[in-house]
PDB file of C-alpha atoms in Angstrom:
ATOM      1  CA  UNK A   1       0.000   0.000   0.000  1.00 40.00           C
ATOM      2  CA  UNK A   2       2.600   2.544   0.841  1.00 35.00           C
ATOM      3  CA  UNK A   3       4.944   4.093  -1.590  1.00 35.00           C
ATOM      4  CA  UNK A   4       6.489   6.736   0.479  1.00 30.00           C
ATOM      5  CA  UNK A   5       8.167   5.758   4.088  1.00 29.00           C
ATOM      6  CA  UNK A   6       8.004   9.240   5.232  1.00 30.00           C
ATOM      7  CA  UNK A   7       7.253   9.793   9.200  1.00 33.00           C
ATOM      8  CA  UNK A   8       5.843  12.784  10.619  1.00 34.00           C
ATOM      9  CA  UNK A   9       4.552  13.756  13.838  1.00 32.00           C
ATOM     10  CA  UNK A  10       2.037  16.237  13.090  1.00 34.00           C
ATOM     11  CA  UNK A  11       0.307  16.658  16.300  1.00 34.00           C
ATOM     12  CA  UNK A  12       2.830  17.698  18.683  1.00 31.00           C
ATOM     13  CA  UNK A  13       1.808  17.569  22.552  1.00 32.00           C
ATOM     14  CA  UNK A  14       3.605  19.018  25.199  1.00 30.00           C
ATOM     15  CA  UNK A  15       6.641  17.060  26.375  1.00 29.00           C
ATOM     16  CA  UNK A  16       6.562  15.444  29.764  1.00 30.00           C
ATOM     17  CA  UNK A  17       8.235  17.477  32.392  1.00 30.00           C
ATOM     18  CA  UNK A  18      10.735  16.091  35.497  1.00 32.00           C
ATOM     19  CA  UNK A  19       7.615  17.501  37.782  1.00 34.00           C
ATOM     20  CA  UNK A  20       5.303  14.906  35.033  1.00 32.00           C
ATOM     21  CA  UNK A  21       6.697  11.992  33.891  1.00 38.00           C
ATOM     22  CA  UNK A  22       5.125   9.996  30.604  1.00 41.00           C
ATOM     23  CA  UNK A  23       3.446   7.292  32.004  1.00 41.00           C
ATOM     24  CA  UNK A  24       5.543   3.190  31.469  1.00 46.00           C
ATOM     25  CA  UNK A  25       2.280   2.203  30.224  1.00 52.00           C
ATOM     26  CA  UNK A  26      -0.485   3.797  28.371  1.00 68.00           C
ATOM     27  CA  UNK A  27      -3.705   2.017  27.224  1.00 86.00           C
ATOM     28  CA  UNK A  28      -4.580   1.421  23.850  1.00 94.00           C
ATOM     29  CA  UNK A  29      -6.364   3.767  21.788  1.00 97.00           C
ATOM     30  CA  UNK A  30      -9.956   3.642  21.558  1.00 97.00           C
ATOM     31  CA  UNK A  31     -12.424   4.259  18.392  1.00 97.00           C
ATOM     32  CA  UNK A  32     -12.619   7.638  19.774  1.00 97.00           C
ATOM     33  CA  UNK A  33      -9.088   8.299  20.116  1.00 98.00           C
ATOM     34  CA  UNK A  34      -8.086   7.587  16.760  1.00 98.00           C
ATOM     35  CA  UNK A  35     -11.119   9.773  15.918  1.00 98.00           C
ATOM     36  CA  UNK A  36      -9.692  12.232  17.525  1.00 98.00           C
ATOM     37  CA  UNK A  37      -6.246  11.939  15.989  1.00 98.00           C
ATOM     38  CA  UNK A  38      -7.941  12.221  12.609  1.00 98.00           C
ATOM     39  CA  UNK A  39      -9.972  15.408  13.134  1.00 98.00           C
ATOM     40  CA  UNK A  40      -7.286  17.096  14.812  1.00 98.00           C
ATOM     41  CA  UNK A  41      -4.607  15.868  12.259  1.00 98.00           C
ATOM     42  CA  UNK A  42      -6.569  16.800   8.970  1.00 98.00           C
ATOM     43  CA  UNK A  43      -7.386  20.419  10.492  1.00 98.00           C
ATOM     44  CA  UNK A  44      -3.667  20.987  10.629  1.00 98.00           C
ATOM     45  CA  UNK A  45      -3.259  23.131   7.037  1.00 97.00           C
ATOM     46  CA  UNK A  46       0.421  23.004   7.175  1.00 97.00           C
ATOM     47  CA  UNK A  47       0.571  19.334   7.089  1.00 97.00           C
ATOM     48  CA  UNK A  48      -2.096  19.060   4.585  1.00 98.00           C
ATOM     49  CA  UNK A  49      -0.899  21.547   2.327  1.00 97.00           C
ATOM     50  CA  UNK A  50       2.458  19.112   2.670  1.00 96.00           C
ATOM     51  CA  UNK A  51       1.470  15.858   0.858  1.00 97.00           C
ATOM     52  CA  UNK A  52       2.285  16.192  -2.922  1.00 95.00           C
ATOM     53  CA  UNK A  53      -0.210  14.875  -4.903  1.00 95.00           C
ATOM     54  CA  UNK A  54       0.017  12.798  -7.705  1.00 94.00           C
ATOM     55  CA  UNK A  55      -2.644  13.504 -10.381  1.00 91.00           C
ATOM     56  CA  UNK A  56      -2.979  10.199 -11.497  1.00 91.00           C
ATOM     57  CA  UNK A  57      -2.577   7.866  -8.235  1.00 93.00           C
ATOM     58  CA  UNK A  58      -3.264   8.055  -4.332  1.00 94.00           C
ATOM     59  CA  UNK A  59      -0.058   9.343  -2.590  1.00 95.00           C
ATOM     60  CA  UNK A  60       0.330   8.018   1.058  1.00 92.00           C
ATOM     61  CA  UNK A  61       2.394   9.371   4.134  1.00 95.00           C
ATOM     62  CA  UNK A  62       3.096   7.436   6.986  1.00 95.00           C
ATOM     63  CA  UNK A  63       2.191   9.722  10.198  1.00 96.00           C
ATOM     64  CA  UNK A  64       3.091   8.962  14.254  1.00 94.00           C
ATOM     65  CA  UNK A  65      -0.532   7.599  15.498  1.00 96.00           C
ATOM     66  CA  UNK A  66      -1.613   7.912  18.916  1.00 96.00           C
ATOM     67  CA  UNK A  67      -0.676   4.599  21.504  1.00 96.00           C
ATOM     68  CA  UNK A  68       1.548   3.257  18.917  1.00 95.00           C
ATOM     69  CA  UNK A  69      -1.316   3.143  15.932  1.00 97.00           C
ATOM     70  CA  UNK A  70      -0.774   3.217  12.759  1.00 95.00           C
ATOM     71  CA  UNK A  71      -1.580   6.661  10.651  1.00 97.00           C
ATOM     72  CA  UNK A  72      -1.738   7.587   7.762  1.00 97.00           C
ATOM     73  CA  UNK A  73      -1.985  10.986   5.428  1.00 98.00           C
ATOM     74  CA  UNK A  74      -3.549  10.224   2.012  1.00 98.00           C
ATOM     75  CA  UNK A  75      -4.203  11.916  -1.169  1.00 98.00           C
ATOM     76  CA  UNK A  76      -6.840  10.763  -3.944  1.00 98.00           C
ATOM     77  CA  UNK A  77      -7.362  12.261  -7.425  1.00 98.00           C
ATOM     78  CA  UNK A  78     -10.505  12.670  -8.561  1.00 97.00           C
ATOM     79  CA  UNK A  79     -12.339   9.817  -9.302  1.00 97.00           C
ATOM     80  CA  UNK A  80     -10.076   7.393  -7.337  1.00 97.00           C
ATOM     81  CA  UNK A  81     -10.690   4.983  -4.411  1.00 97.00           C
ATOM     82  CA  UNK A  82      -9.872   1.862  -2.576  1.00 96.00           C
ATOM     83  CA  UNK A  83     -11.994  -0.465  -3.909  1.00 96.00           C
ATOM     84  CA  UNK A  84     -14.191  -3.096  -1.040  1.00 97.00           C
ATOM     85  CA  UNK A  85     -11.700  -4.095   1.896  1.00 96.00           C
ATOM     86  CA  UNK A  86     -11.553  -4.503   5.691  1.00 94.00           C
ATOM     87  CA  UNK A  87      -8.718  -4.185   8.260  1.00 93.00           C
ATOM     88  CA  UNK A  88      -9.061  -7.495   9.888  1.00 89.00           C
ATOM     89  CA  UNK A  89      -8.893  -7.001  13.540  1.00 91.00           C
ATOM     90  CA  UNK A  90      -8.018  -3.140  13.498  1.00 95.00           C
ATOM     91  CA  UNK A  91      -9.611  -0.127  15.126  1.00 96.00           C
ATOM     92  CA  UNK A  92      -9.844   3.203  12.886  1.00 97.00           C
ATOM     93  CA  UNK A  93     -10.672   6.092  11.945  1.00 98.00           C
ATOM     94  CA  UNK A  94     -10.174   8.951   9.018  1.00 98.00           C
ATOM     95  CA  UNK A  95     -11.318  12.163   8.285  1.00 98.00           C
ATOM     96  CA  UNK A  96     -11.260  14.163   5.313  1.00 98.00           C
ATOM     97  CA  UNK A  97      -8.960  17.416   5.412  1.00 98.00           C
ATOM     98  CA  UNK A  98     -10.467  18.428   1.654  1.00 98.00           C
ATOM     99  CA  UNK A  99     -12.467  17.731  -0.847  1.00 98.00           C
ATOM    100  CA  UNK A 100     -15.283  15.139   0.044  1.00 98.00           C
ATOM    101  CA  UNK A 101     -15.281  11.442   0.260  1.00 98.00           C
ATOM    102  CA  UNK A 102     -17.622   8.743  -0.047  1.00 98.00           C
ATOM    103  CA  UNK A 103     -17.806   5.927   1.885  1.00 98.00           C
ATOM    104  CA  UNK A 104     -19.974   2.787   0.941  1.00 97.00           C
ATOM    105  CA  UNK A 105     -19.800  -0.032   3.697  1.00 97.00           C
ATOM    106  CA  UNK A 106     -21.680  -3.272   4.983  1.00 95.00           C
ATOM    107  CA  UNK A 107     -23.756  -2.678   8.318  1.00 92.00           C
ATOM    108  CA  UNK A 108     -23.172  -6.297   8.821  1.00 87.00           C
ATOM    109  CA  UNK A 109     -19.940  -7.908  10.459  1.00 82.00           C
ATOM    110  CA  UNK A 110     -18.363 -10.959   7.921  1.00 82.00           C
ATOM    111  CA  UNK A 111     -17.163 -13.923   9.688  1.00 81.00           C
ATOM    112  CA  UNK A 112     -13.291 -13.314   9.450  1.00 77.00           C
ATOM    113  CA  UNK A 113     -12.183 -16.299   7.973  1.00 82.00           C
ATOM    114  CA  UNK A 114     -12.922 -19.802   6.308  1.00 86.00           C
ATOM    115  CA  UNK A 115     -15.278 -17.968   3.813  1.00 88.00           C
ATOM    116  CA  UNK A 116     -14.470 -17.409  -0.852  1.00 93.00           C
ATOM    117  CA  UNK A 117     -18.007 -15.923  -1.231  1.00 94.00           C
ATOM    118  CA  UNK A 118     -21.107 -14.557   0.630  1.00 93.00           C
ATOM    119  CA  UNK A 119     -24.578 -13.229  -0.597  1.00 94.00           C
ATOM    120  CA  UNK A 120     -25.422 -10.534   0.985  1.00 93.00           C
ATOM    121  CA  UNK A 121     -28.965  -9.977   2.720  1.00 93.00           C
ATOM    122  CA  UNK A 122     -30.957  -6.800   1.327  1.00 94.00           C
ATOM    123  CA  UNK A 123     -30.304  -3.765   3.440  1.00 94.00           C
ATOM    124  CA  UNK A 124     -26.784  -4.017   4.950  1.00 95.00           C
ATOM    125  CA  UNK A 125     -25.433  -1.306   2.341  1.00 96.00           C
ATOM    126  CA  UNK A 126     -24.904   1.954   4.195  1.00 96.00           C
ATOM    127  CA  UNK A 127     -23.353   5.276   2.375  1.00 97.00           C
ATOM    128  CA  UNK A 128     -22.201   8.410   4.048  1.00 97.00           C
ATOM    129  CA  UNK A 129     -20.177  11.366   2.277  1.00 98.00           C
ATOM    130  CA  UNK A 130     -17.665  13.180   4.389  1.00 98.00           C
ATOM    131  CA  UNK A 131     -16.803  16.637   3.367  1.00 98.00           C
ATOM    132  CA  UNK A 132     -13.478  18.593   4.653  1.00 98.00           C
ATOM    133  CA  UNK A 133     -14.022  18.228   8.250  1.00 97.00           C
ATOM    134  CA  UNK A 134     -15.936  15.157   8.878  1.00 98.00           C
ATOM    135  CA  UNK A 135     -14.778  12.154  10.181  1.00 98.00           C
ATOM    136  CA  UNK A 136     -15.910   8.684  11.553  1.00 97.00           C
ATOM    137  CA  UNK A 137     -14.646   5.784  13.209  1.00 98.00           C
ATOM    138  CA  UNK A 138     -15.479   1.976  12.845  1.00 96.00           C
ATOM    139  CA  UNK A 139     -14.431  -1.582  14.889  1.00 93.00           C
ATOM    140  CA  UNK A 140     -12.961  -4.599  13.961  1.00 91.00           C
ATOM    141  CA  UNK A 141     -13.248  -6.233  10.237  1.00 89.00           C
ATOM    142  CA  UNK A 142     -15.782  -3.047   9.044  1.00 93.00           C
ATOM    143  CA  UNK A 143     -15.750  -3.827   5.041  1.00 95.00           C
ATOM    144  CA  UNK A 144     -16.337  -0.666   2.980  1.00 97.00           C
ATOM    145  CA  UNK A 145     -15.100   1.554   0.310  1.00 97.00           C
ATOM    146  CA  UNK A 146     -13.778   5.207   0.254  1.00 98.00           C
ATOM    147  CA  UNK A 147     -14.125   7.233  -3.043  1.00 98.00           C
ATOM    148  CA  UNK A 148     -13.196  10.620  -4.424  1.00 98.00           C
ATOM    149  CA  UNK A 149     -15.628  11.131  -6.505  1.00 98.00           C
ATOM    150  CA  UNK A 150     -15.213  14.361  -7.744  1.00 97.00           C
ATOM    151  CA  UNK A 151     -14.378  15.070 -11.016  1.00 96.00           C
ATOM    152  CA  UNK A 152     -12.310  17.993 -10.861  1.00 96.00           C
ATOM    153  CA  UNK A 153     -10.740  17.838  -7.097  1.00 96.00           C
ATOM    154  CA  UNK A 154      -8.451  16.332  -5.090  1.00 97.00           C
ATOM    155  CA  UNK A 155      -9.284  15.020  -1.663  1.00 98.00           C
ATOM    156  CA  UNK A 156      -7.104  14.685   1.383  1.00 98.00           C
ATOM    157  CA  UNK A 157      -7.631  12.345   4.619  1.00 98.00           C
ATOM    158  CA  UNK A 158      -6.586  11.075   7.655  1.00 98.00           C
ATOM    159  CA  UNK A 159      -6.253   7.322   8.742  1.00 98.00           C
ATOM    160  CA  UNK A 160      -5.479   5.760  11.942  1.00 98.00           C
ATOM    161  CA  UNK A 161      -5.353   1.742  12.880  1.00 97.00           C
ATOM    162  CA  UNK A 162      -4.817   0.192  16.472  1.00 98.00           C
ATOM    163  CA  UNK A 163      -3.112  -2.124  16.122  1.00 96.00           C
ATOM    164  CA  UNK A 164      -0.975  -1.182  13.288  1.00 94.00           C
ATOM    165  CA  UNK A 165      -2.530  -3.188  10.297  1.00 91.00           C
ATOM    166  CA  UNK A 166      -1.941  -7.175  10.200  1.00 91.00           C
ATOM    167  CA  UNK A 167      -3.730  -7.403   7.370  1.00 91.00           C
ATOM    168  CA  UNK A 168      -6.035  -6.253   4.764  1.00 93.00           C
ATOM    169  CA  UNK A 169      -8.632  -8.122   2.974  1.00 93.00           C
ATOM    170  CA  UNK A 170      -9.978  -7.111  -0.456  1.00 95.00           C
ATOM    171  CA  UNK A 171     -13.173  -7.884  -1.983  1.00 96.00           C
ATOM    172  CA  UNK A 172     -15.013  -7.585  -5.307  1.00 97.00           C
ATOM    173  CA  UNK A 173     -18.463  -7.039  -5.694  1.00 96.00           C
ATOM    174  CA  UNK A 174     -20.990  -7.747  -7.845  1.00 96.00           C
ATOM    175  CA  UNK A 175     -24.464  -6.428  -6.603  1.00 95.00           C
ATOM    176  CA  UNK A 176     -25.154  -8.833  -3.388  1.00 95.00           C
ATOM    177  CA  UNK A 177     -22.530 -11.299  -4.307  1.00 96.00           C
ATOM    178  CA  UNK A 178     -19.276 -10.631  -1.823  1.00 95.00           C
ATOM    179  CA  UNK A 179     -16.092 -12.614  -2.804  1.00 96.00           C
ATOM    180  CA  UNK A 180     -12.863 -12.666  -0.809  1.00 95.00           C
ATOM    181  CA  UNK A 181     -10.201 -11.977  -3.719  1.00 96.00           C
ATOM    182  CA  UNK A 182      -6.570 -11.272  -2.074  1.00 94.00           C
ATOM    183  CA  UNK A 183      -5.335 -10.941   1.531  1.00 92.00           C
ATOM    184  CA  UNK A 184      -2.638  -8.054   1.627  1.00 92.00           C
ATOM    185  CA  UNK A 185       0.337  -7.968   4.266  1.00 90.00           C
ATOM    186  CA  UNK A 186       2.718  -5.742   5.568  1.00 84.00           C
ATOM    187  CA  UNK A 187       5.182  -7.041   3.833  1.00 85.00           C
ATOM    188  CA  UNK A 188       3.629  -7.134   0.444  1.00 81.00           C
ATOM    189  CA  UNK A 189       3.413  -2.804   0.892  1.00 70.00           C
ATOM    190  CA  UNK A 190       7.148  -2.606   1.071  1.00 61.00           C
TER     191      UNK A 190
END
């Protein structure tokens, strides 16, 4: 998935005094942390304005996450997207910094493995667009789609995982038939 290694921190927090020290452990982020992360993140202009954007192909940036999540800064063309997938047993959250996105998903949870193909039942299709600004979060193995679909303008987002992604699972679709077509790891975004 990635094709730029970059790390930045772009939400800088005050550093932990003598009189405060960090604490040995923290707990892992929630939904709404990485929610958080995202909204805060994508209203930071300076680190928007940053990504270079391809106008042909989605241009990534690896960003610090909160707890040790894994964040990323994204860039879409118009009429782009990511096609059906999940995050296996990752947390997130994104929010759009400009432009709007669409995002089509399942209000249904798919059993995580030992499955090629599913029919889906009538009314688990949900659709939401997210202008600049708006943001949402989702659990464990959420399947969905985010699109740019504008015509004319790029779109820029914020993405956060906990834990860092294991996996990904992609899917095709074709209207309520589901079908598992490649499982994606780290390694295979290197």
């Amino acid at each position: 998935m990635p094709q730029t290694q970059h790390v930045l921190s772009p939400v800088s927090g005050p550093s932990p005094s003598p009189a405060s020290p960090a604490s040995p452990t923290t707990a892992s982020p929630t939904e709404a942390d990485l929610l958080d992360f995202v909204r805060r993140t994508a209203a930071d202009s300076a680190l928007i304005a940053s990504l270079p954007l391809d106008p042909e192909g989605r241009t990534w940036v690896r960003l610090d996450g909160p707890g040790g999540s894994e964040a990323w800064l994204i860039g879409w063309p118009p009429g782009t997207g990511t096609g059906w997938h999940d995050h296996a047993e990752s947390l997130g959250a994104f929010a759009t910094a400009r432009g709007t996105l669409r995002e089509n998903s399942l209000a249904v949870r798919l059993p995580a493995s030992g499955w090629k193909t599913l029919e889906l039942a009538d009314g688990v299709d949900r659709g939401r667009e997210l202008p600049a600004g708006r943001g949402r979060a989702f659990g464990r193995y959420h399947v969905h789609e985010v699109l740019n679909e504008s015509r004319a303008e790029h779109a820029v987002s914020v993405h956060a995982y906990y834990p860092p992604l294991p996996l990904i699972r992609r899917f095709s679709r074709t209207g309520a038939v589901l079908r598992l077509e490649q499982v994606e790891r780290p390694e295979d975004w290197q």
